[in-house]
Tab-separated table of C-alpha atoms in Angstrom:
chain	number	residue	atom	x	y	z
A	1	UNK	CA	29.916	33.454	52.843
A	2	UNK	CA	33.541	32.845	53.648
A	3	UNK	CA	34.964	30.387	56.049
A	4	UNK	CA	37.687	31.778	58.202
A	5	UNK	CA	36.873	30.139	61.480
A	6	UNK	CA	38.793	27.162	62.775
A	7	UNK	CA	37.276	23.992	61.399
A	8	UNK	CA	37.199	25.226	57.841
A	9	UNK	CA	39.275	22.275	56.783
A	10	UNK	CA	36.745	19.890	58.262
A	11	UNK	CA	33.985	21.450	56.167
A	12	UNK	CA	36.054	21.004	53.044
A	13	UNK	CA	36.388	17.330	53.853
A	14	UNK	CA	32.727	16.845	54.678
A	15	UNK	CA	30.524	15.020	52.198
A	16	UNK	CA	27.791	16.856	50.345
A	17	UNK	CA	25.079	14.993	52.229
A	18	UNK	CA	26.638	15.802	55.588
A	19	UNK	CA	27.006	19.436	54.629
A	20	UNK	CA	23.337	19.590	53.744
A	21	UNK	CA	22.428	17.947	57.031
A	22	UNK	CA	24.624	20.405	58.882
A	23	UNK	CA	22.945	23.265	57.083
A	24	UNK	CA	19.521	21.918	58.015
A	25	UNK	CA	20.672	21.746	61.604
A	26	UNK	CA	21.608	25.395	61.537
A	27	UNK	CA	25.304	25.412	60.619
A	28	UNK	CA	25.841	28.864	59.108
A	29	UNK	CA	28.790	27.856	56.909
A	30	UNK	CA	27.795	24.498	55.532
A	31	UNK	CA	25.725	25.707	52.626
A	32	UNK	CA	28.426	28.128	51.616
A	33	UNK	CA	30.791	25.198	51.184
A	34	UNK	CA	28.197	23.406	49.049
A	35	UNK	CA	27.808	26.519	46.966
A	36	UNK	CA	31.540	26.815	46.428
A	37	UNK	CA	31.827	23.198	45.380
A	38	UNK	CA	29.035	23.173	42.865
A	39	UNK	CA	28.609	26.736	41.659
A	40	UNK	CA	30.589	26.307	38.445
A	41	UNK	CA	28.840	23.123	37.427
A	42	UNK	CA	25.398	24.556	38.190
A	43	UNK	CA	26.340	27.682	36.288
A	44	UNK	CA	27.243	25.581	33.258
A	45	UNK	CA	23.964	23.651	33.507
A	46	UNK	CA	22.031	26.901	33.728
A	47	UNK	CA	23.818	28.467	30.753
A	48	UNK	CA	23.228	25.429	28.596
A	49	UNK	CA	19.640	25.019	29.723
A	50	UNK	CA	18.674	28.655	29.346
A	51	UNK	CA	20.777	29.413	26.291
A	52	UNK	CA	21.175	32.938	27.666
A	53	UNK	CA	23.794	33.946	30.225
A	54	UNK	CA	21.746	36.697	31.790
A	55	UNK	CA	18.754	34.447	32.255
A	56	UNK	CA	21.060	31.700	33.490
A	57	UNK	CA	22.499	34.038	36.113
A	58	UNK	CA	19.064	34.772	37.512
A	59	UNK	CA	18.043	31.135	37.312
A	60	UNK	CA	21.119	29.773	39.062
A	61	UNK	CA	20.639	32.316	41.834
A	62	UNK	CA	17.008	31.260	42.137
A	63	UNK	CA	18.187	27.673	42.267
A	64	UNK	CA	20.713	28.142	45.037
A	65	UNK	CA	18.310	30.201	47.109
A	66	UNK	CA	15.641	27.540	46.670
A	67	UNK	CA	18.134	24.848	47.632
A	68	UNK	CA	19.111	26.830	50.708
A	69	UNK	CA	15.494	27.048	51.789
A	70	UNK	CA	14.482	23.523	50.824
A	71	UNK	CA	17.460	21.722	52.268
A	72	UNK	CA	15.204	20.107	54.843
A	73	UNK	CA	13.316	18.357	52.065
A	74	UNK	CA	16.393	16.428	50.884
A	75	UNK	CA	15.756	12.828	51.821
A	76	UNK	CA	19.097	11.335	50.818
A	77	UNK	CA	17.621	8.990	48.225
A	78	UNK	CA	19.669	10.643	45.498
A	79	UNK	CA	23.011	12.357	45.358
A	80	UNK	CA	23.092	15.965	46.487
A	81	UNK	CA	24.382	16.943	43.042
A	82	UNK	CA	21.375	15.283	41.436
A	83	UNK	CA	19.108	17.177	43.820
A	84	UNK	CA	20.892	20.431	43.004
A	85	UNK	CA	20.675	19.726	39.292
A	86	UNK	CA	16.930	19.279	39.599
A	87	UNK	CA	16.460	22.513	41.496
A	88	UNK	CA	18.603	24.518	39.088
A	89	UNK	CA	16.959	22.997	36.002
A	90	UNK	CA	13.530	23.783	37.446
A	91	UNK	CA	14.649	27.320	38.182
A	92	UNK	CA	15.805	27.642	34.579
A	93	UNK	CA	12.494	26.396	33.289
A	94	UNK	CA	10.650	28.826	35.561
A	95	UNK	CA	12.663	31.712	34.207
A	96	UNK	CA	12.274	30.591	30.617
A	97	UNK	CA	8.535	30.273	30.968
A	98	UNK	CA	8.170	33.654	32.626
A	99	UNK	CA	10.256	35.446	30.072
A	100	UNK	CA	8.447	37.308	27.371
A	101	UNK	CA	8.713	35.365	24.095
A	102	UNK	CA	11.716	36.540	22.170
A	103	UNK	CA	12.116	36.810	18.455
A	104	UNK	CA	12.775	33.490	16.766
A	105	UNK	CA	16.358	32.524	16.064
A	106	UNK	CA	17.660	34.109	12.888
A	107	UNK	CA	17.552	31.534	10.162
A	108	UNK	CA	21.042	32.253	8.990
A	109	UNK	CA	22.376	30.617	12.106
A	110	UNK	CA	21.884	27.359	10.298
A	111	UNK	CA	21.136	28.132	6.717
A	112	UNK	CA	22.897	29.310	3.654
A	113	UNK	CA	26.295	29.883	5.133
A	114	UNK	CA	28.523	30.070	2.077
A	115	UNK	CA	30.968	27.270	1.702
A	116	UNK	CA	34.467	28.277	2.665
A	117	UNK	CA	33.363	31.011	5.126
A	118	UNK	CA	36.213	32.676	6.972
A	119	UNK	CA	34.622	32.339	10.433
A	120	UNK	CA	36.535	30.295	12.956
A	121	UNK	CA	35.438	26.719	12.500
A	122	UNK	CA	34.997	25.780	16.127
A	123	UNK	CA	33.057	28.969	16.890
A	124	UNK	CA	30.813	28.318	13.953
A	125	UNK	CA	30.206	24.774	15.087
A	126	UNK	CA	29.449	25.920	18.622
A	127	UNK	CA	26.963	28.488	17.357
A	128	UNK	CA	25.373	25.890	15.143
A	129	UNK	CA	25.059	23.441	17.998
A	130	UNK	CA	23.577	26.066	20.319
A	131	UNK	CA	21.143	27.207	17.697
A	132	UNK	CA	20.157	23.626	16.922
A	133	UNK	CA	19.712	22.805	20.603
A	134	UNK	CA	17.489	25.818	21.022
A	135	UNK	CA	15.171	24.483	18.378
A	136	UNK	CA	14.569	21.171	20.074
A	137	UNK	CA	11.531	20.579	22.227
A	138	UNK	CA	12.296	21.369	25.833
A	139	UNK	CA	12.290	17.764	26.994
A	140	UNK	CA	14.762	16.643	24.330
A	141	UNK	CA	17.005	19.632	24.878
A	142	UNK	CA	17.169	19.061	28.618
A	143	UNK	CA	17.919	15.370	28.140
A	144	UNK	CA	20.820	16.106	25.795
A	145	UNK	CA	22.198	18.892	27.978
A	146	UNK	CA	22.244	16.651	31.027
A	147	UNK	CA	23.335	13.373	29.433
A	148	UNK	CA	25.528	14.342	26.507
A	149	UNK	CA	26.933	17.656	27.682
A	150	UNK	CA	27.146	17.106	31.417
A	151	UNK	CA	27.715	13.391	31.513
A	152	UNK	CA	24.879	12.466	33.793
A	153	UNK	CA	23.761	8.868	33.587
A	154	UNK	CA	20.309	8.075	32.287
A	155	UNK	CA	19.227	7.274	35.839
A	156	UNK	CA	20.559	10.571	37.174
A	157	UNK	CA	18.968	12.544	34.371
A	158	UNK	CA	15.660	10.769	35.017
A	159	UNK	CA	15.913	11.772	38.657
A	160	UNK	CA	16.681	15.374	37.772
A	161	UNK	CA	13.881	15.628	35.253
A	162	UNK	CA	11.473	13.575	37.350
A	163	UNK	CA	10.631	11.236	34.487
A	164	UNK	CA	11.149	7.557	33.801
A	165	UNK	CA	14.514	6.352	32.525
A	166	UNK	CA	12.853	5.127	29.348
A	167	UNK	CA	11.584	8.634	28.738
A	168	UNK	CA	15.083	10.045	29.043
A	169	UNK	CA	16.417	7.444	26.635
A	170	UNK	CA	13.781	8.151	24.022
A	171	UNK	CA	14.173	11.900	24.391
A	172	UNK	CA	17.917	11.534	23.925
A	173	UNK	CA	17.451	9.377	20.837
A	174	UNK	CA	14.917	11.720	19.271
A	175	UNK	CA	16.911	14.751	20.243
A	176	UNK	CA	20.086	13.396	18.675
A	177	UNK	CA	18.206	12.503	15.526
A	178	UNK	CA	16.763	15.982	15.359
A	179	UNK	CA	20.192	17.515	15.962
A	180	UNK	CA	21.657	15.380	13.176
A	181	UNK	CA	18.976	16.685	10.864
A	182	UNK	CA	19.399	20.296	11.925
A	183	UNK	CA	23.170	20.193	11.698
A	184	UNK	CA	23.164	18.472	8.355
A	185	UNK	CA	25.036	15.458	9.670
A	186	UNK	CA	22.979	13.030	7.688
A	187	UNK	CA	24.818	11.761	4.668
A	188	UNK	CA	24.118	9.329	1.942
A	189	UNK	CA	20.389	9.642	2.275
A	190	UNK	CA	18.169	8.903	-0.643
A	191	UNK	CA	16.775	11.941	-2.436
A	192	UNK	CA	13.887	13.305	-0.423
A	193	UNK	CA	10.374	12.639	-1.603
A	194	UNK	CA	8.656	15.471	-3.379
A	195	UNK	CA	7.436	18.128	-0.997
A	196	UNK	CA	9.975	17.396	1.713
A	197	UNK	CA	12.576	19.994	2.602
A	198	UNK	CA	15.653	20.062	0.401
A	199	UNK	CA	18.659	18.084	1.549
A	200	UNK	CA	22.277	19.214	1.762
A	201	UNK	CA	22.871	18.727	-1.910
A	202	UNK	CA	21.868	22.341	-2.435
A	203	UNK	CA	20.799	24.101	0.725
A	204	UNK	CA	20.855	22.892	4.296
A	205	UNK	CA	17.581	21.431	5.463
A	206	UNK	CA	15.380	24.130	6.941
A	207	UNK	CA	14.783	23.342	10.607
A	208	UNK	CA	11.326	22.171	11.456
A	209	UNK	CA	9.289	24.114	13.859
A	210	UNK	CA	9.214	22.055	17.017
B	1	UNK	CA	18.230	4.345	-9.483
B	2	UNK	CA	18.109	7.311	-11.791
B	3	UNK	CA	20.969	7.573	-14.288
B	4	UNK	CA	21.870	11.009	-12.923
B	5	UNK	CA	22.002	9.913	-9.310
B	6	UNK	CA	25.437	9.511	-7.865
B	7	UNK	CA	26.173	6.038	-6.630
B	8	UNK	CA	25.660	5.777	-2.913
B	9	UNK	CA	29.065	4.416	-2.001
B	10	UNK	CA	28.682	2.318	1.047
B	11	UNK	CA	25.867	4.183	2.737
B	12	UNK	CA	23.132	2.363	0.863
B	13	UNK	CA	24.701	-0.865	1.961
B	14	UNK	CA	24.571	0.074	5.710
B	15	UNK	CA	21.318	-0.694	7.463
B	16	UNK	CA	19.323	2.357	8.496
B	17	UNK	CA	19.699	1.541	12.152
B	18	UNK	CA	23.488	1.413	11.865
B	19	UNK	CA	23.447	4.759	10.125
B	20	UNK	CA	21.168	6.167	12.829
B	21	UNK	CA	23.502	4.848	15.492
B	22	UNK	CA	26.470	6.463	13.752
B	23	UNK	CA	24.626	9.764	13.504
B	24	UNK	CA	23.617	9.541	17.131
B	25	UNK	CA	27.203	8.896	18.082
B	26	UNK	CA	28.328	11.865	16.031
B	27	UNK	CA	25.859	14.124	17.796
B	28	UNK	CA	26.890	12.807	21.200
B	29	UNK	CA	30.524	13.481	20.397
B	30	UNK	CA	29.709	16.929	19.128
B	31	UNK	CA	27.746	17.793	22.265
B	32	UNK	CA	30.363	16.367	24.577
B	33	UNK	CA	33.038	18.526	22.914
B	34	UNK	CA	31.125	21.752	23.263
B	35	UNK	CA	33.141	24.417	25.034
B	36	UNK	CA	32.487	24.781	28.724
B	37	UNK	CA	30.729	28.020	29.656
B	38	UNK	CA	33.554	28.675	32.072
B	39	UNK	CA	33.437	29.254	35.793
B	40	UNK	CA	30.679	31.230	37.381
B	41	UNK	CA	31.462	34.936	36.925
B	42	UNK	CA	32.866	36.521	40.045
B	43	UNK	CA	30.168	39.190	40.179
B	44	UNK	CA	27.466	36.556	40.066
B	45	UNK	CA	29.223	34.504	42.714
B	46	UNK	CA	29.305	37.528	44.991
B	47	UNK	CA	25.699	38.351	44.275
B	48	UNK	CA	24.545	34.864	45.153
B	49	UNK	CA	26.791	34.796	48.184
B	50	UNK	CA	25.165	37.966	49.439
B	51	UNK	CA	21.695	36.594	48.798
B	52	UNK	CA	22.538	33.389	50.645
B	53	UNK	CA	23.925	35.352	53.560
B	54	UNK	CA	20.735	37.381	53.718
B	55	UNK	CA	18.661	34.204	53.548
B	56	UNK	CA	20.731	32.831	56.406
B	57	UNK	CA	20.069	35.876	58.544
B	58	UNK	CA	16.361	35.664	57.893
B	59	UNK	CA	16.412	31.950	58.667
B	60	UNK	CA	18.225	32.441	61.961
B	61	UNK	CA	15.813	35.132	63.016
B	62	UNK	CA	12.717	33.265	62.003
B	63	UNK	CA	13.773	30.019	63.588
B	64	UNK	CA	14.293	31.796	66.861
B	65	UNK	CA	10.869	33.403	66.733
B	66	UNK	CA	9.162	30.169	65.689
B	67	UNK	CA	10.860	28.389	68.523
B	68	UNK	CA	9.319	30.873	70.907
B	69	UNK	CA	5.929	29.991	69.479
B	70	UNK	CA	6.599	26.306	69.651
B	71	UNK	CA	6.381	25.951	65.909
B	72	UNK	CA	8.643	24.460	63.310
B	73	UNK	CA	8.763	24.839	59.565
B	74	UNK	CA	8.151	21.571	57.736
B	75	UNK	CA	8.908	21.793	54.046
B	76	UNK	CA	6.824	19.573	51.805
B	77	UNK	CA	8.555	16.796	49.924
B	78	UNK	CA	9.783	17.566	46.458
B	79	UNK	CA	8.556	18.672	44.122
B	80	UNK	CA	6.928	21.164	46.451
B	81	UNK	CA	6.828	23.799	43.834
B	82	UNK	CA	4.990	26.378	45.751
B	83	UNK	CA	3.730	25.149	49.111
B	84	UNK	CA	5.217	25.339	52.575
B	85	UNK	CA	3.501	23.715	55.521
B	86	UNK	CA	4.009	24.838	59.043
B	87	UNK	CA	3.090	22.787	62.024
B	88	UNK	CA	2.442	23.801	65.570
B	89	UNK	CA	4.142	21.321	67.838
B	90	UNK	CA	2.481	22.459	71.026
B	91	UNK	CA	-0.874	24.110	71.647
B	92	UNK	CA	-0.660	27.796	72.233
B	93	UNK	CA	-2.824	30.078	74.304
B	94	UNK	CA	-3.532	33.742	73.954
B	95	UNK	CA	-2.717	36.187	76.657
B	96	UNK	CA	-6.431	36.324	77.376
B	97	UNK	CA	-6.480	32.631	78.001
B	98	UNK	CA	-8.255	31.591	74.848
B	99	UNK	CA	-6.842	28.361	73.590
B	100	UNK	CA	-4.812	28.487	70.453
B	101	UNK	CA	-6.615	25.381	69.339
B	102	UNK	CA	-8.483	22.390	70.620
B	103	UNK	CA	-6.908	21.102	73.789
B	104	UNK	CA	-4.691	18.234	72.869
B	105	UNK	CA	-4.605	19.208	69.222
B	106	UNK	CA	-1.629	17.493	67.718
B	107	UNK	CA	-0.988	19.689	64.790
B	108	UNK	CA	-2.251	22.965	63.550
B	109	UNK	CA	-1.197	23.251	59.956
B	110	UNK	CA	-1.112	26.201	57.664
B	111	UNK	CA	-0.669	25.985	53.982
B	112	UNK	CA	0.945	28.895	52.306
B	113	UNK	CA	1.143	29.011	48.562
B	114	UNK	CA	4.161	30.605	47.019
B	115	UNK	CA	3.426	32.540	43.910
B	116	UNK	CA	5.345	31.485	40.819
B	117	UNK	CA	6.398	35.043	40.072
B	118	UNK	CA	8.208	35.198	43.379
B	119	UNK	CA	9.632	31.716	43.384
B	120	UNK	CA	13.114	33.123	43.711
B	121	UNK	CA	12.343	35.523	46.519
B	122	UNK	CA	9.376	34.012	48.314
B	123	UNK	CA	8.954	34.673	51.971
B	124	UNK	CA	10.628	31.984	54.013
B	125	UNK	CA	8.158	31.437	56.721
B	126	UNK	CA	4.586	32.168	57.633
B	127	UNK	CA	3.358	31.802	61.145
B	128	UNK	CA	-0.265	31.549	62.079
B	129	UNK	CA	-1.521	31.409	65.550
B	130	UNK	CA	-5.009	31.538	66.927
B	131	UNK	CA	-3.748	34.392	69.020
B	132	UNK	CA	-3.551	36.632	66.012
B	133	UNK	CA	-1.222	37.898	63.368
B	134	UNK	CA	2.451	37.652	63.971
B	135	UNK	CA	4.954	39.635	61.989
B	136	UNK	CA	8.250	37.838	61.883
B	137	UNK	CA	10.095	40.483	59.964
B	138	UNK	CA	9.790	44.192	59.876
B	139	UNK	CA	11.455	46.593	57.581
B	140	UNK	CA	12.127	50.115	58.532
B	141	UNK	CA	13.395	52.763	56.249
B	142	UNK	CA	16.449	54.509	57.442
B	143	UNK	CA	18.423	57.448	56.211
B	144	UNK	CA	21.012	55.198	54.665
B	145	UNK	CA	18.720	52.598	53.165
B	146	UNK	CA	16.822	49.615	54.359
B	147	UNK	CA	17.444	47.313	57.236
B	148	UNK	CA	15.539	44.268	58.361
B	149	UNK	CA	14.706	44.398	62.016
B	150	UNK	CA	13.143	41.348	63.596
B	151	UNK	CA	10.079	42.026	65.586
B	152	UNK	CA	6.847	40.506	66.624
B	153	UNK	CA	3.400	41.654	67.465
B	154	UNK	CA	0.357	39.760	68.580
B	155	UNK	CA	-3.218	40.857	68.468
B	156	UNK	CA	-6.293	39.087	69.769
B	157	UNK	CA	-8.904	37.533	67.590
B	158	UNK	CA	-8.810	35.445	64.461
B	159	UNK	CA	-5.425	35.180	62.935
B	160	UNK	CA	-4.974	36.360	59.414
B	161	UNK	CA	-1.959	34.950	57.696
B	162	UNK	CA	0.859	37.405	57.351
B	163	UNK	CA	4.172	36.919	55.752
B	164	UNK	CA	7.707	37.575	56.755
B	165	UNK	CA	8.964	40.985	55.862
B	166	UNK	CA	5.474	42.474	55.789
B	167	UNK	CA	5.853	45.847	57.299
B	168	UNK	CA	3.842	46.414	60.453
B	169	UNK	CA	5.136	49.706	61.704
B	170	UNK	CA	7.423	50.324	58.756
B	171	UNK	CA	6.087	51.651	55.486
B	172	UNK	CA	8.397	50.759	52.679
B	173	UNK	CA	9.554	47.393	51.380
B	174	UNK	CA	11.942	47.225	48.450
B	175	UNK	CA	13.046	44.013	46.822
B	176	UNK	CA	14.745	43.005	43.620
B	177	UNK	CA	13.082	39.858	42.348
B	178	UNK	CA	13.881	40.454	38.691
B	179	UNK	CA	10.512	38.900	37.879
B	180	UNK	CA	9.034	39.491	34.441
B	181	UNK	CA	5.810	41.407	34.849
B	182	UNK	CA	3.661	42.213	31.838
B	183	UNK	CA	0.682	44.395	31.096
B	184	UNK	CA	-1.480	41.311	31.484
B	185	UNK	CA	0.052	40.085	34.738
B	186	UNK	CA	0.683	43.362	36.562
B	187	UNK	CA	-2.404	43.218	38.762
B	188	UNK	CA	-2.071	39.572	39.700
B	189	UNK	CA	1.668	39.929	40.095
B	190	UNK	CA	1.197	42.871	42.420
B	191	UNK	CA	-1.197	40.829	44.526
B	192	UNK	CA	1.345	38.019	44.659
B	193	UNK	CA	4.013	40.529	45.626
B	194	UNK	CA	1.951	41.732	48.556
B	195	UNK	CA	1.009	38.247	49.652
B	196	UNK	CA	4.558	36.899	49.529
B	197	UNK	CA	7.154	39.634	49.471
B	198	UNK	CA	10.718	38.498	49.068
B	199	UNK	CA	13.781	39.423	51.028
B	200	UNK	CA	14.511	43.112	51.207
B	201	UNK	CA	17.088	44.324	48.762
B	202	UNK	CA	20.270	45.683	50.193
B	203	UNK	CA	20.469	49.402	49.790
B	204	UNK	CA	22.715	49.770	46.799
B	205	UNK	CA	22.934	53.094	45.015
B	206	UNK	CA	24.856	51.450	42.207
B	207	UNK	CA	21.673	49.511	41.409
B	208	UNK	CA	19.882	52.772	40.733
B	209	UNK	CA	18.026	55.310	42.821
B	210	UNK	CA	15.056	53.063	43.446
B	211	UNK	CA	17.262	50.651	45.376
B	212	UNK	CA	17.660	53.299	48.062
B	213	UNK	CA	15.045	54.511	50.521
B	214	UNK	CA	15.291	58.122	49.416
B	215	UNK	CA	15.003	57.152	45.788
B	216	UNK	CA	12.043	54.882	46.379
B	217	UNK	CA	10.278	57.559	48.406
B	218	UNK	CA	10.945	60.160	45.726
B	219	UNK	CA	9.377	57.912	43.112
B	220	UNK	CA	6.307	57.276	45.224
B	221	UNK	CA	5.960	61.013	45.749
B	222	UNK	CA	6.233	61.552	42.010
B	223	UNK	CA	3.329	59.162	41.619
B	224	UNK	CA	1.327	61.447	43.845
B	225	UNK	CA	1.228	59.157	46.858
B	226	UNK	CA	3.826	60.604	49.168
B	227	UNK	CA	1.609	59.852	52.161
B	228	UNK	CA	0.825	56.274	51.193
B	229	UNK	CA	0.732	54.139	54.326
B	230	UNK	CA	2.266	51.077	52.720
B	231	UNK	CA	4.507	50.813	49.684
B	232	UNK	CA	6.039	47.723	48.135
B	233	UNK	CA	8.542	48.185	45.348
B	234	UNK	CA	9.985	45.384	43.251
B	235	UNK	CA	12.957	45.940	40.923
B	236	UNK	CA	11.998	43.715	38.025
B	237	UNK	CA	11.074	43.940	34.369
B	238	UNK	CA	7.875	45.099	32.751
B	239	UNK	CA	6.984	43.977	29.246
B	240	UNK	CA	10.579	43.014	28.721
B	241	UNK	CA	12.322	46.147	29.924
B	242	UNK	CA	13.937	46.988	33.253
B	243	UNK	CA	11.341	48.523	35.506
B	244	UNK	CA	10.105	48.886	39.024
B	245	UNK	CA	6.715	47.681	40.148
B	246	UNK	CA	5.295	50.002	42.783
B	247	UNK	CA	2.340	48.751	44.784
B	248	UNK	CA	0.646	51.314	46.991
B	249	UNK	CA	-1.755	49.912	49.569
B	250	UNK	CA	-4.335	52.076	51.246
B	251	UNK	CA	-7.193	50.876	53.470
B	252	UNK	CA	-9.734	51.335	50.717
B	253	UNK	CA	-7.746	50.357	47.680
B	254	UNK	CA	-4.478	49.017	46.428
B	255	UNK	CA	-2.882	50.251	43.219
B	256	UNK	CA	0.046	49.068	41.170
B	257	UNK	CA	2.268	51.020	38.817
B	258	UNK	CA	5.079	50.052	36.515
B	259	UNK	CA	7.736	52.725	36.236
B	260	UNK	CA	11.152	53.060	34.729
B	261	UNK	CA	14.159	52.590	36.999
B	262	UNK	CA	14.898	56.333	36.953
B	263	UNK	CA	11.540	57.288	38.390
B	264	UNK	CA	12.285	60.241	40.632
B	265	UNK	CA	10.965	63.499	42.026
B	266	UNK	CA	8.689	65.220	39.556
B	267	UNK	CA	9.203	62.569	36.904
B	268	UNK	CA	7.584	59.220	37.624
B	269	UNK	CA	8.492	57.699	34.221
B	270	UNK	CA	5.300	55.671	34.236
B	271	UNK	CA	5.168	52.619	32.006
B	272	UNK	CA	1.782	51.454	33.256
B	273	UNK	CA	-0.411	53.722	35.318
B	274	UNK	CA	-2.658	52.976	38.293
B	275	UNK	CA	-3.812	49.390	37.914
B	276	UNK	CA	-6.238	48.261	40.644
B	277	UNK	CA	-4.905	45.309	42.591
B	278	UNK	CA	-7.470	42.708	43.607
């Protein structure tokens, strides 16, 4: 959709809520403006939620189509961006659940990288973080993606995920703790009890199956 | 402390909760500094734009037809997931004079369940009237591909539910849901596809031969059903690989196939053969 008709400027100045209302009333250009405003952010949410750009592409398309069709259901009790986040996250989860299970992440994403590797440090860290995020339970991963990576407030994240704020807080806390473990950020810990996974003194802790 | 243990400089002195807070903060910082995935790729933006435009055209057409019936679409509150309700706002009568409902009936609701497999491409609207089935969309195959042509048709008697884009006089419906079918879900997925077909795919040879009318027809012929009265084809995946799901409906039976995207004349490239559709 492209806006070339007179009045395009007025659409650009219209609030998200008013654009959605206009779309529900039949305005043919209003949703296109919403799409243009939020496509990059929703794309980023989808990529980080799905962990796979191809899947994210399908999911974000699903999300925008669903938003287009369900615009009438928006009641205005949350921000339009929150509503869009929820639809896109749900679309991502739909796609993830429908996808045939893939092979587990290769262990060497997190383990046994030799000290002093030549790989670019920031790329390595990014890969580690992505791999660690992928190993978290879905609820914790979503909470961290929304709150820590996208800057949503606890209240907004709770709205998106349709859970209580306390649930988001606890998922964030547990998720961060799990990430710290997976990324080997824990220092100065006492030697693990016998039978527990080895700490960073020798090898990185093997990620738990979650 | 064991003689061989290194002294825990400082950390042992910090309470566990302070250490946990510090770790949490470190993780938050790390996550916040993760590189942005970048803007939406242009190709994806165009693809979604085209899909939204198509959805807009369907919406405009369907709203006009519903208005003629005196009906409105009333989406259920979130999370609706998979249900759309439609309400009749005025009683309708058949051409024969039979009432469309009880005189003075306030609402005549229809519940239509959207199948999860087609969540992305579910039909937008279903209309039910006591006057009979109403087709709100009709696809006809043309020499240069597919085009959606709005149309309507009423028949007397009890009204089965039909969905938008179900072909009445047309024969072939092609869509590109991208849904992930499997050996286990092919039959149920095919049923869902027939019950709630998505928007027709734009004829696009660059998307492969099956995205064109001629290509789709050639594949159906290769499957031995050139004279099938009704064919629904979904460009999707099957057991993890790109595929097309071909559902052939005859009066006495409906059959689904999974074929490779280069299914063509004389070479159906079958991945899964002739599965009965309930």
